Amino acid sequence: MESVEPGSLRWLTDGAGAVPTTSVAIWDAATTPDVGQLVALTGLVGENPIGEILESCADHGCAGLVVRLDPSSPAGRELAQRAERVGLPVACLTDDRPWWPVLQGLAAALEGATTSDRDRRSDDLFSVADDMAALVGGPVILEDASFRVLAYSAFVGDMDRGRAEAILGRRIPDPWLDHLSATGSLQRLRTTSDVVDLADGPWQARRRLITSVRAGRRQLGVVWVAEGDTPLPAGAEDALRRAADSAVPHLLRHLEQVDAEEERRLRHVQVLLGGDPEGAASAAELGFPAGCTFTVLAVSSQAPAVESDPEDAWSRLSDHVRLCCESFRRPAAVTRFGPGALVVVAVPADAADESALRVGQEIVRLAGSGPLAPLVVAVSRTDSRLSSMPRLRDEAVGALAALDGQRGPRCVHFRDVEAEVLVRDLLTRLPTGTSLSGLDALFAHDERNGGDLVLTLRAYLAECGSASAAAASLGVHVTTLRHRLHRASKVSNLRIDDPTTRLACDLLLRRTTP
């Protein structure tokens, strides 16, 4: 990255980074950095010393830290030593260059382009953004419908933090998304062609004009215009609406390309997971090395349903999973599974199960308390045979079902819930209406008399036939429990002391709500 701004950055440690760099972000003590981010410490926020910030970035899997500090000073040497201990690369901005050109250059480098060749990218969307900015009279950011940055106009002057965070992070910052939701602007943008006029926003923001780019009822993207050094001109709202309409064909072409690529990868993932004979070719197309060892992860969010865009929720989940896999340098492919995702991951052949579980645990941990939380992840066993993919998929899906509504770890390996998965599978295979006449008699007795014989039997079976443990779980004396079991045996004619009868009762009672 030193080639971006020659002489501007000096790496105190290994500049290659501990994990792949995915975006550039400005440090903020109030938010958690993401996996793979290169964090710029442009100014201390709150009382956090550099050492604590360094360790926080390392804990969250960041790619590195950029600070303005003399690397030869005592503080610089101390920081280098601490960075070596925690394994986080650190770079110093070594001269008086302003932050913004350096950060913008880093962000452009991460996108595989510089500002000089950006007119050849994204179906010329950067040129579209420049034209829109000239028409409206302020700097423009063009995003897709999930608020991911596609392009932005050139701008010379002071940059407010919201615009900088969006460009460097490649999507709308969470504080701005919360602000749109709190002001009712988010719903307007998703359902109308209105121009939303916001006088202020997070981080002492300047005035914003925002509108959607729409093709009929379909939302293609979002256009932001911020006030620069001077107020927006009169008529800026009408100019923005015209500019948004002019962007429709450009965004349609861009989205067609994105959709085609997503559809291509989806087909290859489905071929792979289905154990198709063409699986080897699909694995190669998805970037998996030949002969690698695979695992499958099933990922789902247990967050309560909220009024949100399903496409945006999927975008956030898939982006999060991909970044976590990239942080471990694990080739991965993600596809939808209901509201969640199935993830095929290549893991090292040695200690494959442990590596697979670690990836799943990090996916859960790094979701933190954000909008994806709480995440649950189920991890299959590992195998190098492509023909085993359907089995690995079923293991992950079965283990995820075993986690449903359960307390305890939010990331499990199939081997740890294998028995539960087997029982669930058996229950789904039982024909509808399968029952024992004795259990039917117990249910009928309790319904007529307001009894608790079924509850007693259920507790007894759950405690593996231990009367004392069952009595404790129900809060009754063991003699009372034994009396109830005797009564249940009389009413139902079930041989509760017979292991086969207990097994059949246990299976059937698992199909009913306690």
Coordinates of C-alpha atoms in Angstrom, one line a residue:
M1 CA 0.0 0.0 0.0
E2 CA 3.0 2.3 0.2
S3 CA 2.7 2.9 -3.5
V4 CA -0.6 4.7 -2.9
E5 CA 1.1 7.7 -1.3
P6 CA 4.9 7.3 -1.7
G7 CA 6.7 8.2 1.5
S8 CA 3.4 8.8 3.4
L9 CA 3.1 5.5 5.3
R10 CA 5.8 3.6 7.1
W11 CA 4.9 0.2 8.5
L12 CA 6.2 -0.4 12.0
T13 CA 5.5 -4.1 11.6
D14 CA 4.7 -6.5 8.8
G15 CA 2.7 -4.5 6.3
A16 CA 1.2 -7.6 4.7
G17 CA -1.4 -7.6 7.4
A18 CA -2.7 -10.5 9.6
V19 CA -5.9 -10.8 7.6
P20 CA -6.9 -9.6 4.1
T21 CA -7.8 -5.9 4.1
T22 CA -11.4 -5.4 3.1
S23 CA -12.0 -1.7 3.8
V24 CA -10.7 1.4 5.5
A25 CA -12.5 2.8 8.6
I26 CA -11.9 5.7 11.0
W27 CA -11.6 4.8 14.6
D28 CA -14.6 5.5 16.8
A29 CA -14.7 4.4 20.4
A30 CA -18.5 4.1 20.3
T31 CA -18.5 1.5 17.5
T32 CA -16.8 -1.9 17.0
P33 CA -14.3 -2.3 14.1
D34 CA -15.0 -5.1 11.6
V35 CA -13.0 -8.0 10.6
G36 CA -10.5 -7.1 7.8
Q37 CA -10.8 -3.3 8.3
L38 CA -7.7 -1.1 8.2
V39 CA -8.4 1.3 11.0
A40 CA -7.2 4.9 10.8
L41 CA -6.7 6.7 14.2
T42 CA -7.2 10.2 13.0
G43 CA -7.8 11.5 16.5
L44 CA -8.4 9.9 19.9
V45 CA -12.1 9.6 20.8
G46 CA -12.9 9.6 24.5
E47 CA -10.2 8.4 26.9
N48 CA -8.9 5.4 25.0
P49 CA -5.1 5.3 24.8
I50 CA -3.4 4.0 21.6
G51 CA -2.4 0.8 23.3
E52 CA -6.0 -0.1 24.2
I53 CA -7.2 0.8 20.7
L54 CA -4.4 -1.4 19.3
E55 CA -5.5 -4.4 21.3
S56 CA -9.2 -3.8 20.5
C57 CA -8.4 -3.8 16.8
A58 CA -6.4 -7.1 17.2
D59 CA -9.2 -8.7 19.1
H60 CA -11.7 -7.9 16.4
G61 CA -9.6 -9.3 13.6
C62 CA -8.7 -5.9 12.0
A63 CA -6.1 -5.9 9.2
G64 CA -4.0 -3.1 10.8
L65 CA -3.9 0.3 12.4
V66 CA -2.8 3.6 10.8
V67 CA -1.7 6.4 13.2
R68 CA 0.1 9.8 12.9
L69 CA 3.2 9.2 15.0
D70 CA 6.9 9.6 14.6
P71 CA 8.1 5.9 14.3
S72 CA 11.5 6.8 15.7
S73 CA 10.1 8.4 18.8
P74 CA 9.9 6.5 22.1
A75 CA 6.2 6.3 21.7
G76 CA 6.6 5.0 18.2
R77 CA 9.1 2.3 19.3
E78 CA 6.9 1.3 22.2
L79 CA 3.9 1.0 19.9
A80 CA 5.9 -1.2 17.5
Q81 CA 6.8 -3.6 20.3
R82 CA 3.2 -3.8 21.5
A83 CA 2.0 -4.4 17.9
E84 CA 4.5 -7.2 17.5
R85 CA 3.1 -8.8 20.7
V86 CA -0.5 -8.7 19.6
G87 CA 0.3 -9.5 16.0
L88 CA -1.3 -6.4 14.4
P89 CA 0.4 -4.5 11.7
V90 CA 0.7 -0.8 12.4
A91 CA 1.6 2.0 9.9
C92 CA 2.6 5.6 10.7
L93 CA 1.7 8.6 8.7
T94 CA 5.2 10.0 8.7
D95 CA 4.8 13.6 7.4
D96 CA 2.3 16.5 7.4
R97 CA 0.1 15.2 4.6
P98 CA -3.6 15.5 5.4
W99 CA -5.4 12.3 6.3
W100 CA -8.1 12.4 3.6
P101 CA -6.0 12.0 0.5
V102 CA -4.1 9.1 2.1
L103 CA -7.3 7.3 3.2
Q104 CA -9.0 7.9 -0.1
G105 CA -5.9 6.5 -1.9
L106 CA -5.9 3.4 0.4
A107 CA -9.6 2.8 -0.3
A108 CA -9.1 3.1 -4.0
A109 CA -6.2 0.7 -3.9
L110 CA -8.4 -1.9 -2.1
E111 CA -11.0 -1.6 -4.8
G112 CA -8.2 -2.5 -7.3
A113 CA -8.3 0.9 -9.0
T114 CA -7.0 4.5 -8.6
T115 CA -8.9 7.7 -9.2
S116 CA -7.2 8.0 -12.6
D117 CA -8.9 4.8 -13.9
R118 CA -12.2 4.9 -12.1
D119 CA -14.0 6.0 -15.2
R120 CA -13.5 2.5 -16.6
R121 CA -15.2 0.8 -13.6
S122 CA -18.7 -0.1 -12.6
D123 CA -20.3 0.7 -16.0
D124 CA -18.9 4.3 -15.6
L125 CA -20.8 4.9 -12.4
F126 CA -18.1 7.2 -11.1
S127 CA -18.7 9.4 -14.2
V128 CA -22.4 9.2 -13.5
A129 CA -21.8 10.4 -10.0
D130 CA -19.6 13.3 -11.2
D131 CA -22.4 14.3 -13.7
M132 CA -25.0 14.2 -10.9
A133 CA -22.9 16.3 -8.6
A134 CA -22.4 18.9 -11.3
L135 CA -26.2 19.0 -11.9
V136 CA -27.3 19.2 -8.3
G137 CA -24.4 21.3 -6.9
G138 CA -22.9 19.1 -4.2
P139 CA -20.8 16.0 -3.7
V140 CA -22.7 12.8 -4.5
I141 CA -22.5 9.2 -3.3
L142 CA -24.4 6.5 -5.3
E143 CA -25.4 3.4 -3.5
D144 CA -27.3 0.2 -4.3
A145 CA -30.7 -0.5 -2.6
S146 CA -28.8 -2.1 0.3
F147 CA -26.9 1.1 0.9
R148 CA -23.6 -0.3 -0.4
V149 CA -21.4 2.3 -2.0
L150 CA -21.1 1.9 -5.8
A151 CA -19.5 5.2 -6.8
Y152 CA -18.9 8.7 -5.6
S153 CA -18.1 12.1 -7.2
A154 CA -14.8 13.8 -7.1
F155 CA -14.7 16.5 -4.4
V156 CA -12.1 19.0 -3.3
G157 CA -12.7 20.6 0.1
D158 CA -13.5 19.7 3.7
M159 CA -15.1 16.2 4.0
D160 CA -17.6 15.6 6.7
R161 CA -17.3 12.4 8.6
G162 CA -20.5 10.7 7.3
R163 CA -19.3 10.9 3.7
A164 CA -15.8 9.8 4.6
E165 CA -17.1 6.8 6.6
A166 CA -19.5 5.7 3.8
I167 CA -16.7 5.9 1.1
L168 CA -14.1 4.2 3.2
G169 CA -16.4 1.6 4.7
R170 CA -18.1 1.0 1.3
R171 CA -21.6 1.2 2.8
I172 CA -23.8 3.6 4.9
P173 CA -22.4 3.9 8.5
D174 CA -24.7 2.3 11.1
P175 CA -25.3 5.7 12.9
W176 CA -26.6 7.1 9.7
L177 CA -28.9 4.1 9.0
D178 CA -30.3 4.4 12.6
H179 CA -30.8 8.2 11.9
L180 CA -32.8 7.4 8.7
S181 CA -34.9 4.9 10.6
A182 CA -35.6 7.2 13.5
T183 CA -36.7 10.1 11.3
G184 CA -38.9 7.9 9.1
S185 CA -36.7 8.6 6.1
L186 CA -35.8 5.0 5.6
Q187 CA -39.4 3.9 4.9
R188 CA -39.8 6.9 2.5
L189 CA -36.7 5.9 0.6
R190 CA -37.8 2.3 0.3
T191 CA -41.3 3.0 -0.9
T192 CA -41.4 6.4 -2.7
S193 CA -39.4 8.6 -5.1
D194 CA -39.5 11.5 -2.6
V195 CA -36.4 13.7 -2.0
V196 CA -35.6 13.4 1.7
D197 CA -34.2 16.7 3.1
L198 CA -32.3 16.2 6.3
A199 CA -30.9 19.4 7.9
D200 CA -28.5 17.5 10.2
G201 CA -27.4 14.0 11.2
P202 CA -24.7 12.0 13.1
W203 CA -21.3 13.6 13.7
Q204 CA -22.6 17.2 13.3
A205 CA -23.4 16.4 9.7
R206 CA -24.2 19.1 7.1
R207 CA -27.5 19.1 5.2
R208 CA -28.2 16.0 3.1
L209 CA -30.6 15.5 0.2
I210 CA -31.4 11.8 -0.4
T211 CA -33.6 10.0 -2.9
S212 CA -34.1 6.6 -4.5
V213 CA -33.3 5.6 -8.0
R214 CA -36.4 3.6 -9.1
A215 CA -37.4 1.6 -12.2
G216 CA -41.2 1.3 -11.8
R217 CA -41.8 -0.2 -8.3
R218 CA -38.3 -1.6 -8.1
Q219 CA -35.7 0.4 -6.0
L220 CA -32.4 0.2 -7.8
G221 CA -30.3 2.5 -5.5
V222 CA -30.0 5.6 -3.4
V223 CA -28.4 8.9 -4.2
W224 CA -26.9 11.1 -1.4
V225 CA -26.0 14.8 -1.9
A226 CA -24.2 16.6 0.9
E227 CA -23.6 20.3 1.3
G228 CA -20.0 21.1 0.6
D229 CA -18.2 24.3 1.5
T230 CA -21.3 26.3 0.4
P231 CA -25.1 25.7 0.7
L232 CA -26.8 23.7 -1.9
P233 CA -28.3 25.9 -4.6
A234 CA -32.0 26.7 -4.9
G235 CA -33.8 24.0 -6.9
A236 CA -31.4 21.3 -5.8
E237 CA -34.3 19.0 -4.9
D238 CA -35.7 19.0 -8.4
A239 CA -32.2 18.7 -9.9
L240 CA -31.6 15.6 -7.7
R241 CA -34.8 14.0 -8.8
R242 CA -33.9 14.5 -12.5
A243 CA -30.4 13.2 -11.9
A244 CA -31.8 10.1 -10.2
D245 CA -34.0 9.4 -13.2
S246 CA -31.0 9.8 -15.5
A247 CA -29.1 7.2 -13.5
V248 CA -31.7 4.4 -14.1
P249 CA -30.2 2.8 -17.2
H250 CA -26.7 2.9 -15.7
L251 CA -27.8 1.2 -12.5
L252 CA -29.9 -1.4 -14.4
R253 CA -26.8 -2.4 -16.4
H254 CA -24.7 -2.6 -13.3
L255 CA -27.3 -4.7 -11.4
E256 CA -27.7 -7.0 -14.3
Q257 CA -24.0 -7.7 -14.1
V258 CA -24.1 -8.2 -10.4
D259 CA -27.2 -10.4 -10.6
A260 CA -25.6 -12.5 -13.3
E261 CA -22.5 -13.1 -11.3
E262 CA -24.5 -14.0 -8.1
E263 CA -26.6 -16.3 -10.1
R264 CA -23.5 -18.0 -11.6
R265 CA -22.0 -18.5 -8.2
L266 CA -25.3 -19.7 -6.7
R267 CA -25.6 -22.4 -9.4
H268 CA -22.1 -23.6 -8.7
V269 CA -22.7 -23.8 -4.9
Q270 CA -25.9 -25.7 -5.5
V271 CA -24.1 -28.2 -7.8
L272 CA -21.4 -28.6 -5.1
L273 CA -23.8 -29.1 -2.2
G274 CA -25.9 -31.5 -4.3
G275 CA -23.0 -33.9 -4.9
D276 CA -23.4 -33.4 -8.7
P277 CA -20.8 -35.2 -10.9
E278 CA -19.8 -31.7 -12.1
G279 CA -18.9 -30.7 -8.6
A280 CA -15.1 -30.6 -9.3
A281 CA -15.6 -28.0 -12.0
S282 CA -17.9 -25.9 -9.8
A283 CA -15.5 -26.1 -6.9
A284 CA -12.8 -24.7 -9.2
E285 CA -15.1 -21.9 -10.5
L286 CA -15.8 -21.0 -6.9
G287 CA -12.0 -20.7 -6.1
F288 CA -11.5 -23.9 -4.1
P289 CA -8.1 -25.5 -4.5
A290 CA -8.1 -29.1 -5.9
G291 CA -8.2 -31.8 -3.3
C292 CA -9.0 -29.5 -0.4
T293 CA -11.0 -30.5 2.7
F294 CA -14.5 -29.1 3.1
T295 CA -16.9 -28.3 5.9
V296 CA -20.4 -26.8 5.6
L297 CA -21.8 -24.2 8.0
A298 CA -25.4 -23.4 8.5
V299 CA -25.9 -19.9 9.8
S300 CA -29.1 -18.2 11.1
S301 CA -30.0 -15.2 13.1
Q302 CA -32.3 -15.5 16.1
A303 CA -32.9 -11.8 16.2
P304 CA -36.6 -10.9 16.7
A305 CA -38.3 -10.1 13.4
V306 CA -38.2 -6.4 12.7
E307 CA -39.5 -4.2 9.9
S308 CA -36.6 -4.3 7.5
D309 CA -35.6 -5.1 3.9
P310 CA -35.0 -8.8 3.5
E311 CA -32.4 -8.1 0.8
D312 CA -30.5 -5.8 3.1
A313 CA -30.6 -8.3 5.9
W314 CA -29.2 -11.0 3.5
S315 CA -26.6 -8.6 2.2
R316 CA -25.4 -7.9 5.8
L317 CA -25.3 -11.6 6.7
S318 CA -23.5 -12.8 3.6
D319 CA -21.0 -9.9 3.8
H320 CA -20.3 -10.7 7.5
V321 CA -19.8 -14.4 6.8
R322 CA -17.5 -13.8 3.8
L323 CA -15.4 -11.3 5.8
C324 CA -15.0 -13.8 8.7
C325 CA -13.9 -16.6 6.3
E326 CA -11.5 -14.2 4.6
S327 CA -10.0 -13.3 8.0
F328 CA -9.0 -16.9 8.3
R329 CA -7.8 -17.0 4.7
R330 CA -10.4 -19.8 4.1
P331 CA -11.9 -20.0 0.6
A332 CA -15.7 -20.0 1.0
A333 CA -18.9 -19.8 -1.0
V334 CA -22.2 -18.7 0.5
T335 CA -25.8 -19.4 -0.6
R336 CA -29.1 -18.7 0.9
F337 CA -30.8 -21.2 3.2
G338 CA -34.3 -19.8 4.2
P339 CA -33.6 -16.6 6.1
G340 CA -30.0 -17.7 6.8
A341 CA -27.1 -19.1 4.9
L342 CA -25.2 -22.3 4.0
V343 CA -21.5 -21.8 3.7
V344 CA -19.0 -24.2 2.1
V345 CA -15.6 -23.6 3.6
A346 CA -12.2 -25.1 2.7
V347 CA -10.2 -25.9 5.9
P348 CA -6.7 -27.3 6.5
A349 CA -6.5 -31.1 6.4
D350 CA -4.7 -31.3 9.7
A351 CA -7.0 -30.3 12.6
A352 CA -9.8 -29.8 10.1
D353 CA -12.7 -30.2 12.6
E354 CA -11.1 -27.7 15.1
S355 CA -10.4 -25.2 12.3
A356 CA -14.0 -25.5 11.0
L357 CA -15.4 -25.0 14.5
R358 CA -13.2 -21.9 15.1
V359 CA -14.5 -20.3 11.9
G360 CA -18.1 -20.8 13.2
Q361 CA -17.3 -19.4 16.6
E362 CA -15.7 -16.3 15.1
I363 CA -18.8 -15.8 12.9
V364 CA -20.9 -15.7 16.1
R365 CA -18.4 -13.7 18.2
L366 CA -17.8 -11.0 15.6
A367 CA -21.5 -10.4 15.1
G368 CA -21.3 -8.9 18.6
S369 CA -24.5 -7.2 19.6
G370 CA -25.1 -5.6 16.2
P371 CA -28.2 -6.0 14.0
L372 CA -27.2 -9.6 13.1
A373 CA -27.1 -10.8 16.7
P374 CA -27.7 -13.3 18.1
L375 CA -26.3 -15.5 15.3
V376 CA -26.3 -19.3 15.6
V377 CA -24.0 -21.5 13.6
A378 CA -23.9 -25.3 13.1
V379 CA -20.7 -26.9 11.7
S380 CA -20.6 -30.2 9.9
R381 CA -17.8 -32.7 10.0
T382 CA -15.1 -32.4 7.3
D383 CA -14.4 -34.5 4.2
S384 CA -12.3 -34.1 1.1
R385 CA -14.6 -36.1 -1.1
L386 CA -17.0 -34.0 -3.2
S387 CA -19.5 -36.9 -3.1
S388 CA -19.8 -36.3 0.6
M389 CA -21.2 -32.8 0.2
P390 CA -24.9 -33.7 0.6
R391 CA -24.1 -35.5 3.8
L392 CA -22.1 -32.5 5.1
R393 CA -25.0 -30.2 4.2
D394 CA -27.5 -32.4 6.0
E395 CA -25.3 -32.5 9.1
A396 CA -25.1 -28.7 9.2
V397 CA -28.8 -28.3 8.7
G398 CA -29.7 -31.0 11.2
A399 CA -27.4 -29.5 13.8
L400 CA -28.9 -26.1 13.3
A401 CA -32.4 -27.5 13.9
A402 CA -31.1 -29.0 17.1
L403 CA -30.0 -25.6 18.2
D404 CA -33.4 -24.0 17.5
G405 CA -34.8 -22.4 20.7
Q406 CA -32.1 -24.1 22.9
R407 CA -30.0 -22.3 25.5
G408 CA -26.3 -22.8 25.6
P409 CA -23.6 -22.4 23.0
R410 CA -24.6 -20.5 19.8
C411 CA -22.1 -22.4 17.7
V412 CA -22.1 -26.3 17.8
H413 CA -20.3 -29.0 15.9
F414 CA -22.4 -31.8 14.5
R415 CA -20.5 -34.4 16.6
D416 CA -21.8 -32.7 19.8
V417 CA -25.5 -32.9 18.9
E418 CA -25.4 -36.0 16.7
A419 CA -27.8 -38.0 19.0
E420 CA -30.3 -35.1 19.0
V421 CA -30.1 -34.9 15.2
L422 CA -30.8 -38.6 14.9
V423 CA -33.8 -38.4 17.2
R424 CA -35.2 -35.5 15.3
D425 CA -34.7 -37.3 12.0
L426 CA -36.5 -40.4 13.4
L427 CA -39.4 -38.2 14.6
T428 CA -39.9 -36.6 11.2
R429 CA -40.0 -40.1 9.6
L430 CA -42.8 -41.3 11.9
P431 CA -46.1 -41.5 9.9
T432 CA -48.7 -38.9 10.9
G433 CA -51.0 -40.3 13.5
T434 CA -48.4 -42.7 15.0
S435 CA -49.3 -43.2 18.7
L436 CA -49.6 -45.6 21.7
S437 CA -53.1 -46.3 23.0
G438 CA -51.7 -46.0 26.5
L439 CA -50.4 -42.5 25.9
D440 CA -53.7 -41.5 24.3
A441 CA -55.5 -42.7 27.5
L442 CA -53.1 -40.6 29.7
F443 CA -53.8 -37.5 27.7
A444 CA -57.6 -38.1 27.8
H445 CA -57.4 -38.7 31.6
D446 CA -55.5 -35.5 32.2
E447 CA -57.9 -33.5 30.0
R448 CA -61.0 -34.8 31.8
N449 CA -59.6 -34.5 35.3
G450 CA -57.1 -31.6 35.1
G451 CA -54.4 -34.2 36.1
D452 CA -50.6 -34.1 35.7
L453 CA -49.9 -37.8 34.8
V454 CA -48.4 -36.9 31.4
L455 CA -46.3 -34.2 33.0
T456 CA -45.0 -36.7 35.5
L457 CA -44.2 -39.3 32.9
R458 CA -42.4 -36.7 30.8
A459 CA -40.2 -35.6 33.7
Y460 CA -39.5 -39.2 34.6
L461 CA -38.3 -40.1 31.1
A462 CA -36.3 -36.9 30.8
E463 CA -34.4 -37.9 33.9
C464 CA -33.6 -41.3 32.5
G465 CA -35.9 -43.2 34.9
S466 CA -34.6 -41.6 38.1
A467 CA -37.5 -41.0 40.4
S468 CA -35.6 -38.7 42.8
A469 CA -34.3 -36.5 40.0
A470 CA -37.8 -36.3 38.4
A471 CA -39.3 -35.4 41.7
A472 CA -36.7 -32.6 42.2
S473 CA -37.4 -31.2 38.7
L474 CA -41.2 -31.1 39.5
G475 CA -40.7 -29.8 43.0
V476 CA -42.6 -32.7 44.7
H477 CA -41.6 -35.4 47.2
V478 CA -40.3 -38.6 45.6
T479 CA -43.1 -40.6 47.2
T480 CA -45.6 -38.4 45.5
L481 CA -43.9 -38.9 42.2
R482 CA -43.9 -42.7 42.6
H483 CA -47.6 -42.6 43.5
R484 CA -48.3 -40.6 40.3
L485 CA -46.3 -43.1 38.2
H486 CA -48.2 -46.0 39.7
R487 CA -51.5 -44.1 38.8
A488 CA -50.2 -43.5 35.3
S489 CA -49.4 -47.1 34.8
K490 CA -52.9 -48.1 36.0
V491 CA -54.7 -45.6 33.8
S492 CA -52.7 -46.4 30.6
N493 CA -51.8 -50.1 31.1
L494 CA -48.2 -49.0 30.0
R495 CA -45.3 -51.0 31.4
I496 CA -43.3 -48.0 32.5
D497 CA -40.6 -50.2 33.9
D498 CA -39.9 -51.7 30.4
P499 CA -37.1 -50.0 28.5
T500 CA -38.8 -50.4 25.1
T501 CA -42.0 -48.9 26.4
R502 CA -40.1 -46.0 27.9
L503 CA -38.2 -45.4 24.6
A504 CA -41.5 -45.4 22.6
C505 CA -43.2 -43.0 25.1
D506 CA -40.1 -40.7 25.1
L507 CA -40.1 -40.5 21.3
L508 CA -43.8 -39.8 21.0
L509 CA -43.8 -37.3 23.9
R510 CA -41.1 -35.3 22.1
R511 CA -43.6 -34.7 19.3
T512 CA -46.0 -32.9 21.7
T513 CA -45.5 -29.5 23.3
P514 CA -45.0 -29.8 27.1

